[in-house]
Coordinates of C-alpha atoms in Angstrom, one line a residue:
M118 CA -6.9 -19.7 6.7
L119 CA -8.4 -18.6 3.3
M120 CA -6.9 -18.9 -0.2
I121 CA -8.4 -16.8 -3.0
D122 CA -7.2 -18.0 -6.3
D123 CA -9.0 -19.1 -9.6
D124 CA -6.4 -21.8 -10.2
I125 CA -8.3 -24.9 -8.9
E126 CA -5.3 -27.3 -9.3
L127 CA -3.0 -24.9 -7.4
C128 CA -5.6 -24.5 -4.6
Q129 CA -5.8 -28.3 -4.3
M130 CA -2.0 -28.7 -4.2
V131 CA -1.7 -26.0 -1.5
R132 CA -4.6 -27.5 0.5
E133 CA -3.0 -31.0 0.5
Y134 CA 0.4 -29.6 1.4
L135 CA -0.9 -27.4 4.2
S136 CA -3.1 -30.3 5.6
A137 CA 0.1 -32.3 6.0
E138 CA 1.5 -29.4 8.0
D139 CA -1.7 -29.4 10.2
I140 CA -2.8 -26.1 8.7
G141 CA -6.5 -25.9 7.8
I142 CA -7.4 -23.9 4.7
Q143 CA -10.5 -22.9 2.8
T144 CA -10.3 -22.1 -0.9
V145 CA -12.5 -19.9 -3.1
H146 CA -12.0 -19.0 -6.7
D147 CA -13.6 -15.6 -6.9
G148 CA -12.3 -12.3 -5.4
Q149 CA -15.8 -11.0 -4.4
E150 CA -16.7 -14.2 -2.5
G151 CA -13.2 -14.3 -1.0
A152 CA -13.5 -10.7 0.3
K153 CA -16.9 -11.5 1.9
L154 CA -15.5 -14.5 3.7
A155 CA -12.4 -12.6 4.9
L156 CA -14.6 -9.7 6.2
A157 CA -17.0 -12.1 7.9
G158 CA -14.2 -13.4 10.1
Q159 CA -14.0 -16.8 8.4
A160 CA -10.2 -16.8 8.4
D161 CA -7.2 -15.5 10.3
L162 CA -5.0 -15.1 7.2
V163 CA -5.6 -14.7 3.5
I164 CA -3.5 -16.0 0.5
L165 CA -4.6 -13.9 -2.4
D166 CA -3.7 -14.2 -6.1
V167 CA -3.3 -11.1 -8.2
M168 CA -4.5 -12.4 -11.6
M169 CA -8.1 -13.4 -11.3
P170 CA -11.2 -12.9 -13.6
R171 CA -14.1 -10.6 -12.7
I172 CA -12.3 -8.9 -9.8
N173 CA -8.5 -9.1 -9.5
G174 CA -6.4 -9.5 -6.4
F175 CA -5.7 -5.7 -6.1
D176 CA -9.4 -4.9 -6.0
T177 CA -10.1 -7.8 -3.7
L178 CA -7.4 -6.4 -1.3
R179 CA -9.0 -3.0 -1.5
L180 CA -12.3 -4.5 -0.4
I181 CA -10.6 -6.3 2.5
R182 CA -8.5 -3.3 3.6
A183 CA -11.5 -1.0 3.7
S184 CA -12.5 -2.5 7.0
S185 CA -10.0 -5.2 8.0
Q186 CA -6.3 -5.6 8.8
I187 CA -6.3 -9.4 8.5
P188 CA -2.9 -10.5 7.3
V189 CA -2.7 -11.0 3.5
I190 CA 0.0 -12.7 1.4
M191 CA -0.2 -11.8 -2.3
L192 CA 0.7 -14.3 -5.0
T193 CA 2.3 -12.5 -7.9
A194 CA 3.7 -13.4 -11.3
K195 CA 7.4 -14.3 -11.2
G196 CA 9.6 -11.3 -11.9
D197 CA 6.8 -8.8 -11.8
E198 CA 8.1 -6.3 -9.3
I199 CA 5.4 -3.8 -10.1
D200 CA 2.7 -6.1 -8.9
R201 CA 4.6 -6.8 -5.7
I202 CA 5.0 -3.1 -4.9
I203 CA 1.4 -2.3 -5.7
G204 CA 0.2 -5.1 -3.4
L205 CA 2.4 -3.9 -0.6
E206 CA 1.3 -0.3 -1.1
L207 CA -2.3 -1.4 -0.9
G208 CA -1.6 -3.1 2.4
A209 CA -0.5 -6.7 1.7
D210 CA 1.7 -8.1 4.5
D211 CA 3.9 -10.2 2.2
Y212 CA 4.1 -11.7 -1.2
L213 CA 5.3 -14.8 -3.1
A214 CA 6.1 -15.1 -6.8
K215 CA 4.5 -17.9 -8.8
P216 CA 5.6 -20.6 -9.2
F217 CA 6.6 -21.0 -5.5
N218 CA 7.9 -23.8 -3.3
P219 CA 5.2 -24.9 -0.9
R220 CA 7.8 -24.9 1.9
E221 CA 8.4 -21.2 1.3
L222 CA 4.7 -20.6 1.6
V223 CA 4.6 -22.4 4.9
A224 CA 7.6 -20.5 6.2
R225 CA 5.9 -17.2 5.3
L226 CA 2.6 -18.3 7.0
R227 CA 4.4 -19.5 10.1
A228 CA 6.3 -16.2 10.4
I229 CA 3.0 -14.2 10.2
Q230 CA 1.3 -16.6 12.7
R231 CA 4.2 -16.2 15.1
R232 CA 3.8 -12.4 15.0
T233 CA 0.0 -12.3 15.2
G234 CA -0.2 -15.1 17.8
Q235 CA 0.7 -12.6 20.5
R236 CA -2.7 -10.9 20.0
N237 CA -5.2 -11.3 22.7
Q238 CA -2.7 -12.6 25.2
P239 CA -2.9 -11.5 28.8
A240 CA -2.1 -7.8 29.2
G241 CA 1.6 -7.2 29.8
E242 CA 3.9 -4.3 29.4
T243 CA 3.0 -0.9 27.9
L244 CA 5.9 0.9 26.4
L245 CA 6.0 4.7 26.2
V246 CA 8.5 6.3 23.8
G247 CA 8.0 10.1 23.2
N248 CA 4.4 10.4 22.0
I249 CA 4.1 6.8 21.1
I250 CA 2.5 4.1 23.3
I251 CA 2.8 0.5 22.3
H252 CA 0.6 -2.3 23.7
P253 CA 2.5 -5.5 22.7
A254 CA -0.2 -8.0 23.9
E255 CA -2.8 -6.4 21.7
R256 CA -0.3 -5.5 18.9
M257 CA -1.6 -2.0 19.0
I258 CA 0.2 1.3 18.8
E259 CA -1.1 4.7 19.8
W260 CA 0.4 7.8 18.0
R261 CA -0.5 11.2 19.5
G262 CA -3.4 9.7 21.4
Q263 CA -4.9 7.8 18.4
A264 CA -4.7 4.1 17.7
L265 CA -2.9 3.5 14.3
D266 CA -4.8 1.6 11.7
I267 CA -1.9 -0.6 10.5
T268 CA -1.3 -4.1 9.1
S269 CA 0.4 -6.9 10.9
S270 CA 3.7 -6.3 9.1
E271 CA 3.5 -2.6 9.6
Y272 CA 3.0 -3.2 13.3
S273 CA 6.0 -5.5 13.5
L274 CA 8.3 -3.1 11.8
L275 CA 7.2 -0.1 13.9
E276 CA 7.6 -2.1 17.1
V277 CA 11.2 -2.9 16.2
L278 CA 11.9 0.7 15.4
I279 CA 10.1 1.9 18.6
R280 CA 12.2 -0.5 20.8
N281 CA 15.3 0.9 19.1
A282 CA 14.1 4.5 19.1
G283 CA 17.0 6.9 18.4
R284 CA 19.2 4.1 17.0
V285 CA 19.6 3.1 13.4
V286 CA 18.2 -0.4 12.6
S287 CA 19.6 -2.0 9.4
K288 CA 17.3 -3.4 6.7
A289 CA 18.7 -6.8 7.4
D290 CA 17.7 -6.6 11.0
L291 CA 14.2 -5.4 10.1
F292 CA 13.7 -8.3 7.8
E293 CA 14.8 -10.8 10.5
Q294 CA 13.1 -9.2 13.5
A295 CA 9.9 -7.9 11.9
L296 CA 9.2 -10.1 8.9
G297 CA 10.8 -13.3 10.2
R298 CA 13.0 -13.9 7.2
A299 CA 16.4 -13.1 5.8
E300 CA 16.9 -10.1 3.5
S301 CA 17.0 -11.0 -0.2
R302 CA 18.3 -9.1 -3.1
Y303 CA 15.9 -6.7 -4.8
D304 CA 13.3 -7.3 -2.1
R305 CA 11.7 -3.9 -1.5
S306 CA 9.1 -5.0 1.1
I307 CA 10.7 -3.1 3.9
D308 CA 10.9 0.1 1.9
V309 CA 7.2 -0.1 0.9
H310 CA 6.0 -0.9 4.4
I311 CA 8.1 2.1 5.7
S312 CA 6.5 4.4 3.1
N313 CA 3.1 3.3 4.2
L314 CA 3.9 3.9 7.8
R315 CA 5.2 7.4 7.1
A316 CA 2.0 8.3 5.3
K317 CA 0.0 7.1 8.4
L318 CA 2.2 8.8 10.9
G319 CA 2.4 12.1 9.2
L320 CA 5.1 14.7 10.2
L321 CA 6.6 15.8 13.5
D322 CA 6.1 19.5 14.5
D323 CA 9.4 20.4 12.9
G324 CA 8.3 19.0 9.6
R325 CA 10.4 15.8 9.6
S326 CA 9.1 12.3 9.3
P327 CA 9.2 10.3 12.5
I328 CA 11.0 7.5 10.5
Q329 CA 14.3 8.7 9.0
T330 CA 16.3 7.0 6.3
V331 CA 20.0 6.6 7.0
R332 CA 21.3 6.0 3.5
G333 CA 23.1 2.8 3.0
V334 CA 22.4 1.6 6.6
G335 CA 18.7 1.5 7.5
Y336 CA 16.0 3.4 9.3
Q337 CA 15.8 5.3 12.6
L338 CA 12.7 6.3 14.6
I339 CA 12.5 9.8 16.0
P340 CA 9.5 9.6 18.4
G341 CA 9.0 13.3 19.0
E342 CA 7.9 14.9 22.3

């Protein structure tokens, strides 16, 4: 695990807390160096602060996402919803507002690890729904014959929708089943991830998005033919 944050005291506190939880972590205090380590395969998950000198967290995330879908948790200023939305739009998997409870950080890390821990397991089922093929063991989804370049959280959301194709899935259920946590007030994570997925999926032949919003209820996948 890799933490990219210029707050040396915070990095030390997080390192000590995670060590007590048997979670190993490397810390760096510069976005450029952190991006290089992340892209070199030095970690399986990144904790990334938004506010850093030289190169901020958003630009660091852009460098990482240019060639890697490693899970990323952004650390944002408390109450700054714009930073959270920008981070998610750029491909962050989740976020935490500073100051945060270390227990909450561990819970978010564990949730992502549970999801991504299925990768590289022995090949199992392959699910075909319309023109979508899902490979759960590899956490990979094919759409119209092409593998989708999606983040861990995007994969988890799309898998839930695929397995419930044609049925409406509530936002509360998507939070629980895909992100591994309860829905909280004003949390727009699901909406932003869905927006990113829509952009990557494009439109069906009839001009509709494969992911439909059912106002006041949730989202529904229309897989197409």
